[in-house]
CSV table of C-alpha atoms in Angstrom, one decimal:
chain,number,residue,atom,x,y,z
A,87,MET,CA,100.1,171.5,333.1
A,88,ARG,CA,102.6,174.1,330.8
A,89,ASP,CA,100.6,177.4,329.8
A,90,PHE,CA,99.1,176.3,326.7
A,91,SER,CA,99.7,180.0,325.8
A,92,THR,CA,103.4,180.0,326.3
A,93,ILE,CA,104.6,176.8,324.2
A,94,ARG,CA,105.3,178.8,321.6
A,95,LYS,CA,108.4,181.0,323.1
A,96,ASP,CA,110.2,177.6,322.9
A,97,PHE,CA,109.8,176.6,318.8
A,98,PRO,CA,112.2,178.9,317.4
A,99,ILE,CA,111.4,177.7,313.7
A,100,LEU,CA,108.0,179.6,314.1
A,101,PHE,CA,109.5,183.4,315.2
A,102,GLN,CA,109.9,183.9,311.8
A,103,GLU,CA,108.4,185.5,308.3
A,104,VAL,CA,107.3,184.6,305.0
A,105,ASN,CA,107.1,186.4,302.0
A,106,ASP,CA,107.5,189.2,303.8
A,107,GLU,CA,104.1,188.0,306.8
A,108,PRO,CA,105.2,186.1,310.2
A,109,LEU,CA,104.8,182.0,309.9
A,110,VAL,CA,102.0,180.3,310.5
A,111,TYR,CA,102.9,176.6,310.5
A,112,LEU,CA,100.2,174.5,309.6
A,113,ASP,CA,101.8,171.3,307.8
A,114,ASN,CA,102.3,169.4,310.9
A,115,ALA,CA,100.6,165.9,309.9
A,116,ALA,CA,103.8,165.6,307.7
A,117,THR,CA,105.8,166.9,310.3
A,118,THR,CA,106.4,168.3,313.1
A,119,GLN,CA,108.4,171.4,314.4
A,120,LYS,CA,110.7,170.4,317.1
A,121,PRO,CA,111.0,172.4,321.0
A,122,THR,CA,114.3,173.8,322.8
A,123,GLN,CA,113.7,171.2,325.3
A,124,VAL,CA,115.8,168.6,322.1
A,125,LEU,CA,117.1,170.3,320.0
A,126,ASP,CA,119.1,170.5,323.6
A,127,VAL,CA,119.4,166.6,323.7
A,128,LEU,CA,120.3,165.8,320.3
A,129,ARG,CA,123.9,169.0,320.6
A,130,HIS,CA,124.0,167.6,324.1
A,131,TYR,CA,124.8,163.6,323.3
A,132,TYR,CA,127.3,165.3,320.6
A,133,GLU,CA,129.1,167.3,322.8
A,134,ASN,CA,128.9,165.0,325.3
A,135,ASP,CA,128.3,161.4,324.8
A,136,ASN,CA,129.1,160.4,321.3
A,137,ALA,CA,130.0,157.1,321.3
A,138,ASN,CA,128.4,153.4,319.8
A,139,VAL,CA,126.0,151.3,321.9
A,140,HIS,CA,126.2,148.8,323.1
A,141,ARG,CA,129.9,148.0,322.6
A,142,GLY,CA,132.1,149.8,324.6
A,143,VAL,CA,133.2,149.3,327.8
A,144,HIS,CA,134.6,153.1,327.7
A,145,THR,CA,132.4,155.3,329.6
A,146,LEU,CA,131.7,157.8,326.7
A,147,ALA,CA,130.1,154.5,325.6
A,148,GLU,CA,128.7,153.1,328.5
A,149,ARG,CA,127.0,156.2,328.9
A,150,ALA,CA,125.1,156.5,325.2
A,151,THR,CA,123.4,153.3,325.5
A,152,GLU,CA,122.7,154.0,328.7
A,153,ASP,CA,120.9,157.4,327.3
A,154,TYR,CA,120.0,155.2,324.5
A,155,GLU,CA,117.7,152.4,326.0
A,156,ASN,CA,116.3,154.7,329.0
A,157,SER,CA,114.7,156.3,325.9
A,158,ARG,CA,113.0,152.6,325.5
A,159,GLU,CA,112.4,152.7,328.3
A,160,LYS,CA,110.4,156.3,328.1
A,161,VAL,CA,109.2,154.7,325.1
A,162,ARG,CA,107.7,151.5,326.9
A,163,ALA,CA,105.8,153.6,329.4
A,164,PHE,CA,104.5,156.0,325.8
A,165,ILE,CA,102.5,153.4,325.1
A,166,ASN,CA,101.8,150.9,327.7
A,167,ALA,CA,103.6,148.3,326.9
A,168,LYS,CA,104.4,145.0,329.4
A,169,GLU,CA,108.3,145.2,328.5
A,170,THR,CA,111.1,146.6,326.6
A,171,ALA,CA,111.9,143.8,324.3
A,172,GLU,CA,108.4,144.6,323.3
A,173,VAL,CA,110.0,148.0,322.0
A,174,LEU,CA,111.8,148.6,318.5
A,175,PHE,CA,113.2,151.7,316.9
A,176,THR,CA,113.4,151.8,313.7
A,177,ARG,CA,113.7,154.8,311.1
A,178,GLY,CA,110.0,155.7,311.1
A,179,THR,CA,106.6,153.7,310.5
A,180,THR,CA,107.0,152.5,307.1
A,181,THR,CA,110.3,150.8,307.8
A,182,GLY,CA,108.0,149.0,311.0
A,183,LEU,CA,105.4,148.3,308.7
A,184,ASN,CA,107.6,146.8,305.6
A,185,TRP,CA,109.1,144.7,308.2
A,186,LEU,CA,106.0,143.2,309.7
A,187,ALA,CA,105.4,142.9,306.0
A,188,ARG,CA,108.3,140.9,305.4
A,189,SER,CA,108.6,139.5,308.7
A,190,TYR,CA,106.1,138.2,310.3
A,191,GLY,CA,103.4,137.7,306.3
A,192,ASP,CA,107.2,135.7,305.3
A,193,ALA,CA,106.7,134.0,308.3
A,194,PHE,CA,102.8,133.4,308.8
A,195,ILE,CA,100.5,134.7,306.2
A,196,LYS,CA,99.3,131.7,302.8
A,197,GLU,CA,98.3,131.9,300.1
A,198,GLY,CA,94.5,131.8,300.7
A,199,ASP,CA,94.8,134.0,303.6
A,200,GLU,CA,93.2,137.6,303.4
A,201,ILE,CA,95.2,140.6,304.5
A,202,VAL,CA,92.7,143.5,305.4
A,203,ILE,CA,93.3,148.0,304.8
A,204,SER,CA,91.0,150.2,304.2
A,205,TYR,CA,90.3,153.0,302.0
A,206,MET,CA,91.2,155.3,304.3
A,207,GLU,CA,95.6,153.5,304.1
A,208,HIS,CA,98.7,156.3,303.3
A,209,HIS,CA,100.3,154.5,301.5
A,210,SER,CA,103.0,153.4,303.6
A,211,ASN,CA,99.9,150.5,305.3
A,212,ILE,CA,99.0,149.8,301.5
A,213,ILE,CA,102.0,149.0,299.6
A,214,PRO,CA,104.0,146.8,301.6
A,215,TRP,CA,100.6,144.5,302.2
A,216,GLN,CA,100.2,144.6,298.4
A,217,GLN,CA,103.6,143.0,297.7
A,218,LEU,CA,102.7,140.5,300.5
A,219,ALA,CA,100.0,139.3,299.0
A,220,GLU,CA,102.4,139.2,295.3
A,221,ARG,CA,105.2,137.0,296.9
A,222,LYS,CA,101.9,134.8,299.0
A,223,GLY,CA,99.2,134.3,296.9
A,224,ALA,CA,97.0,136.3,299.6
A,225,THR,CA,94.5,138.5,298.9
A,226,LEU,CA,94.4,142.7,299.7
A,227,ARG,CA,90.3,143.1,300.6
A,228,TYR,CA,89.4,147.5,301.8
A,229,LEU,CA,86.7,148.9,303.7
A,230,PRO,CA,84.8,151.5,302.5
A,231,LEU,CA,83.9,154.5,304.2
A,232,THR,CA,81.2,155.9,304.6
A,233,ASP,CA,80.0,159.2,303.6
A,234,GLU,CA,81.2,161.5,306.2
A,235,GLY,CA,84.7,159.2,306.1
A,236,PHE,CA,84.1,157.0,308.7
A,237,ILE,CA,85.1,153.4,308.4
A,238,ASP,CA,81.8,151.1,307.9
A,239,MET,CA,81.5,148.5,310.7
A,240,THR,CA,78.5,146.7,309.0
A,241,ALA,CA,80.8,146.0,306.3
A,242,ALA,CA,83.3,145.6,308.2
A,243,LYS,CA,81.9,143.0,310.0
A,244,GLU,CA,81.6,140.7,307.3
A,245,ILE,CA,84.7,142.1,305.7
A,246,ILE,CA,86.6,140.3,308.5
A,247,ASN,CA,86.2,136.1,309.0
A,248,GLU,CA,87.8,132.9,309.3
A,249,LYS,CA,90.1,134.0,305.8
A,250,THR,CA,91.1,137.4,307.8
A,251,ALA,CA,95.4,136.5,308.9
A,252,ILE,CA,95.8,140.2,309.3
A,253,VAL,CA,94.1,143.6,309.3
A,254,SER,CA,96.0,146.7,309.5
A,255,LEU,CA,94.4,149.8,309.8
A,256,ALA,CA,95.5,153.9,310.0
A,257,TYR,CA,95.0,154.4,314.4
A,258,VAL,CA,93.6,158.1,312.9
A,259,SER,CA,93.4,160.0,309.6
A,260,ASN,CA,95.7,161.9,307.6
A,261,VAL,CA,93.4,163.1,305.5
A,262,LEU,CA,90.5,162.3,307.0
A,263,GLY,CA,90.5,164.0,310.7
A,264,VAL,CA,89.0,160.9,311.5
A,265,ILE,CA,90.2,158.2,314.3
A,266,ASN,CA,88.9,154.5,314.4
A,267,PRO,CA,88.2,152.6,316.8
A,268,ILE,CA,91.2,149.9,317.2
A,269,LYS,CA,90.0,148.4,320.0
A,270,GLU,CA,87.1,147.6,318.8
A,271,PHE,CA,88.8,146.4,315.5
A,272,ALA,CA,91.3,144.4,317.5
A,273,GLU,CA,88.2,142.1,318.7
A,274,MET,CA,87.4,141.1,314.8
A,275,ALA,CA,90.3,140.1,314.5
A,276,HIS,CA,91.4,138.3,317.3
A,277,ALA,CA,87.8,137.0,316.5
A,278,ASN,CA,89.3,136.2,313.7
A,279,ASP,CA,92.3,134.7,314.8
A,280,ALA,CA,94.4,137.4,312.9
A,281,VAL,CA,96.5,139.7,314.2
A,282,MET,CA,95.7,143.5,313.9
A,283,ILE,CA,98.5,145.8,313.4
A,284,VAL,CA,98.2,149.6,314.1
A,285,ASP,CA,99.3,152.8,311.6
A,286,GLY,CA,99.5,154.7,315.0
A,287,ALA,CA,101.5,158.2,312.9
A,288,GLN,CA,99.2,160.0,313.5
A,289,ALA,CA,97.7,159.2,317.1
A,290,ALA,CA,100.7,159.3,318.7
A,291,PRO,CA,101.9,162.5,318.9
A,292,HIS,CA,97.6,164.1,319.9
A,293,MET,CA,96.8,161.6,321.4
A,294,VAL,CA,96.9,158.5,325.0
A,295,VAL,CA,97.8,155.2,323.4
A,296,ASP,CA,98.0,152.6,325.0
A,297,VAL,CA,99.0,148.6,322.9
A,298,GLN,CA,97.7,146.7,325.9
A,299,ALA,CA,94.5,148.5,325.9
A,300,LEU,CA,93.7,148.5,322.5
A,301,ASP,CA,95.4,144.9,322.5
A,302,ALA,CA,97.4,145.9,319.2
A,303,ASP,CA,99.8,143.3,317.5
A,304,PHE,CA,102.1,145.6,316.7
A,305,PHE,CA,102.1,149.6,316.4
A,306,ALA,CA,104.3,151.2,314.6
A,307,PHE,CA,104.9,155.2,314.4
A,308,SER,CA,107.5,157.7,314.6
A,309,GLY,CA,109.1,160.3,316.3
A,310,HIS,CA,109.0,163.0,313.8
A,311,LYS,CA,105.5,164.0,313.9
A,312,MET,CA,105.6,164.3,317.7
A,313,CYS,CA,108.3,167.0,317.7
A,314,GLY,CA,111.4,164.6,317.2
A,315,PRO,CA,113.9,164.2,315.1
A,316,THR,CA,114.0,162.9,311.3
A,317,GLY,CA,114.4,158.8,310.7
A,318,ILE,CA,113.3,157.6,314.9
A,319,GLY,CA,110.3,155.6,315.3
A,320,VAL,CA,109.2,152.9,317.0
A,321,LEU,CA,107.6,148.8,316.7
A,322,TYR,CA,106.3,147.8,319.1
A,323,GLY,CA,104.8,144.2,319.0
A,324,LYS,CA,103.9,141.7,321.1
A,325,ARG,CA,106.2,139.4,322.7
A,326,LYS,CA,105.0,136.2,322.0
A,327,TRP,CA,105.6,137.6,317.8
A,328,LEU,CA,108.6,138.3,318.1
A,329,GLU,CA,110.0,135.6,319.0
A,330,GLN,CA,108.8,133.3,315.9
A,331,MET,CA,110.2,136.3,313.8
A,332,GLU,CA,113.5,136.9,311.6
A,333,PRO,CA,115.0,139.9,311.0
A,334,VAL,CA,114.5,141.8,308.0
A,335,GLU,CA,118.2,143.2,308.2
A,336,PHE,CA,122.1,141.1,309.4
A,337,GLY,CA,124.8,142.5,310.5
A,338,GLY,CA,126.3,143.9,313.2
A,339,GLU,CA,124.8,144.8,317.0
A,340,MET,CA,121.7,142.3,316.5
A,341,ILE,CA,123.7,138.8,316.4
A,342,ASP,CA,124.5,136.4,319.4
A,343,PHE,CA,127.5,134.3,317.5
A,344,VAL,CA,129.1,134.5,313.4
A,345,ASN,CA,129.9,131.2,312.4
A,346,LEU,CA,131.2,130.1,309.0
A,347,TYR,CA,127.6,129.1,307.6
A,348,ASP,CA,125.5,130.1,310.1
A,349,SER,CA,124.6,133.0,312.7
A,350,THR,CA,122.5,132.8,316.0
A,351,TRP,CA,120.8,136.4,316.8
A,352,LYS,CA,120.5,138.2,319.9
A,353,GLU,CA,118.0,138.6,321.9
A,354,LEU,CA,114.0,140.8,321.4
A,355,PRO,CA,114.5,143.3,321.4
A,356,TRP,CA,118.2,143.9,319.8
A,357,LYS,CA,118.1,141.2,317.8
A,358,PHE,CA,115.3,143.3,314.8
A,359,GLU,CA,118.2,146.5,315.5
A,360,ALA,CA,121.2,145.4,312.8
A,361,GLY,CA,123.6,148.3,312.5
A,362,THR,CA,124.8,151.4,314.0
A,363,PRO,CA,121.8,152.8,315.5
A,364,ASN,CA,120.2,156.4,314.7
A,365,ILE,CA,121.3,157.2,318.8
A,366,ALA,CA,121.3,160.2,318.6
A,367,GLY,CA,117.8,160.4,317.4
A,368,ALA,CA,116.3,157.6,319.6
A,369,ILE,CA,117.5,159.5,322.8
A,370,ALA,CA,116.0,163.0,321.7
A,371,LEU,CA,113.1,160.6,321.1
A,372,GLY,CA,113.0,160.4,324.7
A,373,GLY,CA,113.1,164.0,325.4
A,374,ALA,CA,110.3,164.6,322.9
A,375,ILE,CA,108.4,161.8,325.2
A,376,ASP,CA,110.1,163.8,328.2
A,377,TYR,CA,108.9,167.3,327.0
A,378,LEU,CA,104.7,166.1,325.6
A,379,ASN,CA,104.3,164.0,329.3
A,380,GLU,CA,105.0,167.1,331.0
A,381,ILE,CA,101.9,168.6,329.1
A,382,GLY,CA,100.2,166.0,329.3
A,383,MET,CA,98.7,164.1,326.0
A,384,GLU,CA,95.1,164.3,327.4
A,385,ASN,CA,95.7,167.7,327.6
A,386,ILE,CA,97.1,168.6,323.8
A,387,HIS,CA,93.8,167.0,322.7
A,388,ARG,CA,91.3,168.5,324.8
A,389,TYR,CA,93.4,171.4,323.0
A,390,GLU,CA,94.3,170.6,319.9
A,391,GLN,CA,90.2,169.4,320.0
A,392,GLU,CA,89.0,173.6,321.2
A,393,LEU,CA,91.2,174.8,318.0
A,394,VAL,CA,89.8,172.7,315.0
A,395,ALA,CA,86.6,173.6,317.2
A,396,TYR,CA,87.4,177.1,316.6
A,397,VAL,CA,88.4,176.4,312.9
A,398,LEU,CA,86.3,173.8,311.4
A,399,PRO,CA,82.9,176.5,311.7
A,400,LYS,CA,84.7,179.6,309.6
A,401,LEU,CA,85.7,176.7,307.3
A,402,HIS,CA,82.4,175.8,306.7
A,403,GLU,CA,81.2,179.3,306.3
A,404,ILE,CA,83.0,180.0,303.6
A,405,GLY,CA,81.8,179.7,300.2
A,406,GLY,CA,82.8,177.2,298.1
A,407,ILE,CA,85.4,175.0,300.3
A,408,THR,CA,84.7,171.6,301.3
A,409,THR,CA,86.4,169.5,303.2
A,410,TYR,CA,86.3,166.7,303.7
A,411,GLY,CA,86.2,163.6,306.7
A,412,PRO,CA,83.3,164.6,310.1
A,413,GLN,CA,82.0,167.9,310.3
A,414,ASP,CA,80.6,167.7,313.6
A,415,PRO,CA,84.4,169.0,315.4
A,416,GLU,CA,83.7,166.5,318.2
A,417,HIS,CA,84.8,163.7,316.0
A,418,HIS,CA,88.2,165.8,314.2
A,419,THR,CA,90.9,166.0,314.8
A,420,GLY,CA,93.0,169.1,313.8
A,421,VAL,CA,93.4,167.2,310.1
A,422,ILE,CA,91.3,169.3,307.7
A,423,ALA,CA,91.4,169.1,304.4
A,424,PHE,CA,89.9,170.9,301.8
A,425,ASN,CA,89.4,172.1,298.8
A,426,LEU,CA,88.5,175.1,296.8
A,427,ASP,CA,85.8,175.4,294.3
A,428,ALA,CA,87.6,175.7,290.5
A,429,ILE,CA,91.0,176.9,292.5
A,430,HIS,CA,94.0,174.0,292.5
A,431,PRO,CA,94.7,172.9,295.4
A,432,HIS,CA,98.5,174.0,294.2
A,433,ASP,CA,97.5,177.6,293.2
A,434,VAL,CA,96.0,177.1,297.2
A,435,ALA,CA,98.9,176.2,299.1
A,436,THR,CA,100.7,179.0,296.7
A,437,ALA,CA,98.3,181.6,297.6
A,438,LEU,CA,98.0,180.9,301.6
A,439,ASP,CA,102.3,180.0,301.4
A,440,MET,CA,101.8,184.0,299.9
A,441,GLU,CA,100.6,184.7,303.1
A,442,GLY,CA,102.6,183.2,305.8
A,443,VAL,CA,100.9,180.4,305.9
A,444,ALA,CA,102.0,177.0,305.5
A,445,VAL,CA,99.7,174.1,304.2
A,446,ARG,CA,99.8,171.0,302.2
A,447,ALA,CA,98.3,169.7,299.2
A,448,GLY,CA,98.2,166.6,296.8
A,449,HIS,CA,97.2,163.8,297.3
A,450,HIS,CA,99.6,162.9,302.0
A,451,CYS,CA,100.7,159.8,299.9
A,452,ALA,CA,96.9,158.0,299.9
A,453,GLN,CA,96.1,158.0,296.6
A,454,PRO,CA,93.3,155.7,296.8
A,455,LEU,CA,91.2,157.2,298.6
A,456,MET,CA,92.1,160.1,296.6
A,457,ASN,CA,90.6,157.5,294.1
A,458,TYR,CA,87.9,156.2,296.5
A,459,LEU,CA,86.1,159.9,296.5
A,460,ASN,CA,86.8,160.7,292.7
A,461,LEU,CA,89.6,163.6,293.3
A,462,PRO,CA,93.0,164.8,291.8
A,463,ALA,CA,94.5,166.4,295.3
A,464,THR,CA,93.0,168.4,298.3
A,465,ALA,CA,94.7,171.3,300.6
A,466,ARG,CA,95.5,169.9,304.0
A,467,ALA,CA,96.2,172.1,307.0
A,468,SER,CA,96.9,169.7,309.6
A,469,PHE,CA,96.6,171.6,313.5
A,470,TYR,CA,99.2,170.6,316.7
A,471,PHE,CA,99.4,172.6,320.9
A,472,TYR,CA,101.2,174.8,319.9
A,473,ASN,CA,99.1,176.5,317.2
A,474,THR,CA,96.5,178.9,317.7
A,475,LYS,CA,93.4,180.2,317.4
A,476,GLU,CA,95.2,183.2,316.1
A,477,ASP,CA,96.7,181.0,314.3
A,478,ALA,CA,93.1,180.2,313.0
A,479,ASP,CA,92.8,183.4,312.0
A,480,ARG,CA,95.5,183.6,309.6
A,481,LEU,CA,94.4,180.6,308.0
A,482,ILE,CA,90.9,182.3,307.0
A,483,GLU,CA,91.8,185.0,305.8
A,484,ALA,CA,94.1,183.7,303.4
A,485,ILE,CA,91.8,181.2,301.9
A,486,GLN,CA,89.4,184.4,301.9
A,487,ALA,CA,92.4,186.7,300.5
A,488,THR,CA,92.8,183.7,298.4
A,489,LYS,CA,89.7,183.6,296.8
A,490,GLU,CA,89.4,186.9,296.0
A,491,PHE,CA,92.8,186.6,293.9
A,492,PHE,CA,92.2,183.9,291.7
A,493,LYS,CA,88.2,186.1,291.0
A,494,ASP,CA,90.3,189.3,290.8
A,495,GLY,CA,93.4,189.0,289.8
A,496,ALA,CA,94.8,191.2,293.5
A,497,ILE,CA,95.9,189.8,296.8
């Protein structure tokens, strides 16, 4: 196990000043920073092995293909999929969910079916289902939330019924910091012959994921939120479904034979991966998984919960602050949305940036949730394992300085 006090040195971007203050990066729910070890993997590929995969017999092509497919195996093990055929490389979570709405949705959803999501979903887990419901004459239904931001399980047991065809939920909210009981939802979905789809974008970077234990039919996540590059992601799907689904994109790589008027597809997983893939991104995602595994996902989750237990009570002590989601640190992840009375979240984020503290402000691609909470926006601080208690203290100090600035006009 790595010592968390030394991990920070792996991230060169953190050792800079912003507005003459040492950077405190707390925008990890949007994207994470990349350790030197992952940057080295990218550099090594481009300096030594850059070639197209699967289509060449020369040495560089064979090395690139081997590394690319080795990364697929690393992903399989990371989420405990049964086989690499169930691991599809995508551009990210958004792409994976859109593929499902187009491929699975167009094949299996019919008029009168119901698609169940919750009010806490990211737009990527709302709009594809809106579009599918419109195309097919299906109904989109929303699971309500409790006062602390948990999905109302009593209501869920009524809403998920014999009309339900799809249940699609975030494993971890990107605003409220709640962890949803996906295994329980999967049981409810399967009891009604529906499939369970999981937006794992905020889960895979922070906790152990076991798709077989969850019994998820599909699970999507992004590399850039887990120390990997942008533009690479994963869609896991059970073989029994992937074999029945048609590709969404067509072209090179994914074909078996192309005739004048029809074509046939490669076997899984390649039938879904049209064109030259993000080879460097996939290989570097494998490097990110190696890096996370060296630290240990259980250790990462435990450390982040220690940070939340440290910072959340300190936030609650600040007068005029409101935090959203569970108020008990034991039930709150490192994603903390908050507002300061009478100060717009964008002003809060700008003032914090002047203190060197990077947070996000806005609706966080969750406008239905903002409307549900009757909020225009929030500020959001999100922690990762390279953050420290000193970072948390800087956040608290910057918020207090922001309050004073808007009270007295000086920061």
